[in-house]
Short mmCIF file of C-alpha atoms in Angstrom, two decimals:
data_model
loop_
_atom_site.label_atom_id
_atom_site.label_comp_id
_atom_site.label_asym_id
_atom_site.label_seq_id
_atom_site.Cartn_x
_atom_site.Cartn_y
_atom_site.Cartn_z
CA MET A 1250 339.31 5.81 14.77
CA LYS A 1251 337.68 7.33 17.88
CA ARG A 1252 337.01 10.52 15.94
CA LEU A 1253 335.63 8.69 12.91
CA LEU A 1254 333.14 6.56 14.86
CA PRO A 1255 330.92 9.42 16.14
CA ALA A 1256 330.92 10.98 12.67
CA LEU A 1257 329.91 7.67 11.11
CA LEU A 1258 327.13 7.16 13.64
CA GLY A 1259 325.87 10.67 13.01
CA THR A 1260 325.73 10.02 9.27
CA LEU A 1261 323.83 6.77 9.77
CA LEU A 1262 321.32 8.38 12.11
CA ALA A 1263 320.75 11.28 9.71
CA ALA A 1264 320.10 9.01 6.73
CA PRO A 1265 316.39 8.36 6.09
CA ALA A 1266 315.01 4.87 6.62
CA PHE A 1267 313.90 3.40 3.32
CA ALA A 1268 310.79 1.30 2.86
CA ASP A 1269 311.04 -2.16 1.32
CA ASP A 1270 310.99 -2.56 -2.45
CA LEU A 1271 307.48 -2.42 -3.87
CA ALA A 1272 306.03 -3.07 -7.32
CA LEU A 1273 302.29 -2.70 -7.89
CA LYS A 1274 299.81 -2.95 -10.71
CA VAL A 1275 297.10 -0.36 -10.03
CA GLU A 1276 293.72 -0.60 -11.77
CA HIS A 1277 291.22 2.27 -11.76
CA ASP A 1278 287.50 2.01 -12.56
CA ILE A 1279 285.42 5.21 -12.49
CA THR A 1280 281.69 5.38 -13.29
CA THR A 1281 279.76 8.64 -13.61
CA LEU A 1282 276.05 9.13 -14.35
CA GLY A 1283 275.57 12.55 -15.92
CA ALA A 1284 272.57 14.85 -15.80
CA ASP A 1285 271.95 13.86 -19.42
CA GLY A 1286 271.27 10.29 -18.30
CA VAL A 1287 274.44 8.95 -19.90
CA THR A 1288 276.70 6.66 -17.87
CA ARG A 1289 280.38 7.20 -18.55
CA ILE A 1290 282.94 4.60 -17.57
CA VAL A 1291 286.68 5.27 -17.40
CA ARG A 1292 289.15 2.43 -16.87
CA PHE A 1293 292.91 2.61 -16.88
CA GLY A 1294 295.90 0.95 -15.28
CA GLU A 1295 299.23 2.08 -13.86
CA ARG A 1296 302.36 0.51 -12.48
CA LEU A 1297 304.25 1.73 -9.43
CA VAL A 1298 307.86 0.80 -8.73
CA ARG A 1299 309.52 1.89 -5.48
CA ARG A 1300 313.07 1.41 -4.32
CA ASP A 1301 314.83 3.35 -1.57
CA ASN A 1302 314.34 7.07 -2.23
CA GLN A 1303 312.89 6.74 -5.73
CA SER A 1304 309.36 6.14 -6.99
CA TRP A 1305 308.08 5.63 -10.53
CA VAL A 1306 304.45 5.55 -11.68
CA GLU A 1307 303.58 4.93 -15.33
CA ARG A 1308 300.37 4.45 -17.27
CA ILE A 1309 299.79 1.01 -18.80
CA LEU A 1310 299.31 1.72 -22.51
CA PRO A 1311 298.18 -0.69 -25.25
CA ALA A 1312 300.86 -1.44 -27.82
CA HIS A 1313 301.09 1.26 -30.52
CA ALA A 1314 298.23 3.20 -28.92
CA HIS A 1315 300.00 6.48 -28.20
CA GLU A 1316 300.94 9.34 -30.50
CA ALA A 1317 303.33 7.53 -32.86
CA GLU A 1318 300.75 7.25 -35.64
CA ASP A 1319 299.82 10.94 -35.29
CA HIS A 1320 303.45 12.00 -35.58
CA ARG A 1321 304.05 9.85 -38.64
CA ALA A 1322 300.94 11.37 -40.22
CA GLY A 1323 302.22 14.87 -39.50
CA ASP A 1324 299.39 15.81 -37.16
CA LYS A 1325 299.87 19.55 -36.70
CA ASN A 1326 297.40 19.69 -33.83
CA HIS A 1327 299.69 17.57 -31.66
CA LYS A 1328 301.98 20.20 -30.13
CA HIS A 1329 302.51 19.30 -26.50
CA MET A 1330 303.67 16.21 -24.68
CA ASP A 1331 300.79 14.19 -23.26
CA THR A 1332 301.53 14.65 -19.56
CA SER A 1333 298.66 12.40 -18.46
CA ALA A 1334 300.27 9.42 -20.18
CA ALA A 1335 303.83 10.30 -19.14
CA ALA A 1336 305.54 8.43 -16.30
CA ARG A 1337 306.11 10.31 -13.02
CA TRP A 1338 309.54 9.91 -11.44
CA VAL A 1339 310.04 11.21 -7.89
CA GLN A 1340 313.28 11.26 -5.92
CA ARG A 1341 313.51 12.23 -2.26
CA GLY A 1342 316.70 13.80 -0.94
CA ASN A 1343 318.16 13.28 2.52
CA ASP A 1344 316.80 16.73 3.38
CA GLY A 1345 313.27 15.62 2.49
CA LYS A 1346 313.07 17.74 -0.65
CA LEU A 1347 311.58 16.15 -3.73
CA ARG A 1348 312.75 16.22 -7.31
CA VAL A 1349 309.81 15.49 -9.58
CA ARG A 1350 310.07 14.66 -13.28
CA ILE A 1351 307.81 13.28 -15.96
CA VAL A 1352 309.19 10.94 -18.59
CA ASN A 1353 307.86 10.40 -22.10
CA GLU A 1354 309.23 7.21 -23.60
CA HIS A 1355 308.03 7.96 -27.13
CA GLU A 1356 309.60 11.43 -27.20
CA LYS A 1357 312.69 10.22 -25.28
CA MET A 1358 312.23 13.18 -22.95
CA VAL A 1359 312.67 13.84 -19.23
CA VAL A 1360 310.98 17.00 -17.92
CA ASP A 1361 311.72 18.60 -14.54
CA ILE A 1362 308.60 19.78 -12.72
CA ALA A 1363 308.77 22.72 -10.30
CA PRO A 1364 306.52 22.61 -7.19
CA VAL A 1365 304.31 25.34 -8.65
CA ASP A 1366 303.44 22.98 -11.52
CA TYR A 1367 302.74 19.81 -9.49
CA THR A 1368 298.97 20.21 -9.83
CA ASN A 1369 299.34 20.33 -13.62
CA ILE A 1370 300.55 16.73 -13.57
CA GLY A 1371 298.13 15.55 -10.87
CA PHE A 1372 300.69 15.34 -8.05
CA ASP A 1373 299.98 16.61 -4.53
CA GLY A 1374 303.65 17.12 -3.64
CA LYS A 1375 303.77 14.44 -0.93
CA TRP A 1376 306.43 11.75 -0.88
CA THR A 1377 304.02 9.37 0.85
CA THR A 1378 301.62 9.64 -2.08
CA ALA A 1379 304.39 8.90 -4.57
CA ASN A 1380 305.77 6.15 -2.36
CA GLN A 1381 302.61 4.45 -1.05
CA LEU A 1382 299.71 5.69 -3.25
CA LEU A 1383 298.01 7.12 -0.16
CA ASP A 1384 299.33 9.19 2.73
CA PRO A 1385 299.15 7.05 5.93
CA GLU A 1386 298.12 10.20 7.79
CA GLN A 1387 294.79 9.96 5.98
CA ILE A 1388 294.33 6.44 7.35
CA LYS A 1389 294.90 7.77 10.88
CA ARG A 1390 292.01 10.17 10.38
CA MET A 1391 289.66 7.39 9.25
CA ARG A 1392 287.66 4.91 11.34
CA ALA A 1393 288.55 1.23 11.51
CA SER A 1394 285.75 -0.84 9.98
CA SER A 1395 284.35 -4.23 11.00
CA ARG A 1396 284.21 -5.25 7.33
CA SER A 1397 285.87 -8.63 6.75
CA ALA A 1398 289.43 -8.30 5.42
CA PRO A 1399 292.23 -10.68 4.37
CA ALA A 1400 294.97 -11.45 6.89
CA GLY A 1401 297.39 -8.57 7.32
CA THR A 1402 294.91 -5.95 6.12
CA ARG A 1403 292.14 -3.85 7.60
CA TRP A 1404 289.28 -1.81 6.20
CA TYR A 1405 289.00 1.87 7.11
CA GLU A 1406 286.18 4.24 6.27
CA GLY A 1407 285.84 7.99 6.09
CA GLY A 1408 284.67 10.85 3.92
CA THR A 1409 281.62 13.06 4.41
CA ALA A 1410 277.85 12.63 4.49
CA GLN A 1411 277.84 13.37 0.76
CA ALA A 1412 280.69 11.04 -0.24
CA ARG A 1413 281.98 7.93 1.49
CA VAL A 1414 285.41 6.32 1.13
CA GLN A 1415 286.55 2.84 2.19
CA VAL A 1416 290.18 1.75 2.12
CA LEU A 1417 291.61 -1.77 2.46
CA TRP A 1418 294.99 -1.00 4.03
CA ASP A 1419 297.96 -3.39 4.01
CA GLU A 1420 299.20 -3.03 7.58
CA LYS A 1421 302.70 -4.41 6.91
CA ALA A 1422 303.56 -3.02 3.47
CA GLN A 1423 301.70 0.24 4.21
CA TYR A 1424 299.78 0.78 0.99
CA PRO A 1425 296.09 0.60 -0.01
CA ARG A 1426 295.14 -2.69 -1.64
CA ARG A 1427 291.73 -1.32 -2.54
CA ILE A 1428 289.96 2.05 -2.38
CA GLU A 1429 286.21 2.38 -2.93
CA SER A 1430 284.37 5.69 -3.05
CA ALA A 1431 280.83 6.76 -3.94
CA ASN A 1432 278.66 9.82 -3.52
CA GLN A 1433 275.36 9.73 -1.66
CA ALA A 1434 273.33 10.19 -4.84
CA GLY A 1435 274.95 7.16 -6.43
CA THR A 1436 275.92 9.08 -9.56
CA ASN A 1437 279.66 8.79 -9.01
CA ARG A 1438 281.64 5.80 -7.84
CA SER A 1439 285.21 4.65 -8.23
CA THR A 1440 287.36 1.67 -7.36
CA MET A 1441 291.13 1.37 -7.22
CA ILE A 1442 292.75 -2.07 -6.87
CA ALA A 1443 296.49 -2.46 -6.22
CA THR A 1444 298.10 -5.86 -6.78
CA ARG A 1445 301.71 -6.71 -5.93
CA GLU A 1446 304.02 -7.75 -8.74
CA ALA A 1447 307.63 -8.89 -8.95
CA MET A 1448 310.18 -6.09 -9.06
CA PRO A 1449 311.42 -5.46 -12.60
CA THR A 1450 314.87 -6.80 -13.41
CA LYS A 1451 315.84 -3.35 -14.66
CA LEU A 1452 314.50 -0.33 -12.80
CA PRO A 1453 312.69 2.13 -15.08
CA TRP A 1454 314.82 5.15 -14.16
CA THR A 1455 317.95 3.28 -15.29
CA ARG A 1456 316.66 3.11 -18.88
CA LEU A 1457 316.93 6.80 -19.69
CA ASP A 1458 320.30 7.05 -21.45
CA GLY A 1459 320.07 9.46 -24.36
CA TYR A 1460 316.84 11.10 -23.20
CA VAL A 1461 316.51 14.86 -23.73
CA GLN A 1462 316.34 16.93 -20.51
CA LYS A 1463 313.81 19.77 -20.41
CA GLU A 1464 311.95 22.09 -18.03
CA TYR A 1465 308.15 22.08 -17.81
CA SER A 1466 308.07 25.68 -19.06
CA ASP A 1467 309.62 24.43 -22.33
CA LEU A 1468 306.36 22.60 -23.06
CA LEU A 1469 304.21 25.71 -22.68
CA ASP A 1470 304.85 27.35 -26.03
#
């Protein structure tokens, strides 16, 4: 028993501390005024689910809006999986290394992503980004703002003279409730709003029985 106790304590101390469960609905609104005088508005939503060392982010898609109709019609131009609409599943090992995969529900496919390909799926390779939407280190580099904020949150501001960013940071749960950015010219502005939701009864990464396993290079034919 005396020999087992130090070993057990060492294992417990080496194990990473996990953040609390978190489920968010994330809404994006991006407005751009082009040189042609046309205003373009992009809106989309995502859901984030976090538990222990796993994080899942998926696009919110309208029913029947993806590629099913194209496939039934035999669309020959549709060759590759739509990575922008695929879910991103990130696992963090005890050694800090990440395993990143994208999941396509329609194709029943799970694709492993090597670090060299992270940028191709819009991932910066940081666990904090996958886990909290925004790296807390960025908040440390920003200035606290006097802007009125709900209890438990605080506004921070940063950026450059050409583009300003304001973040409403949840001090306890450690995630951004709102991010606002705009350039000095006023031609580009964006808003991200994150709203807490109840954790799903079944975690998304437990619904993958029967899915085909592939490498990202398999998609680059």
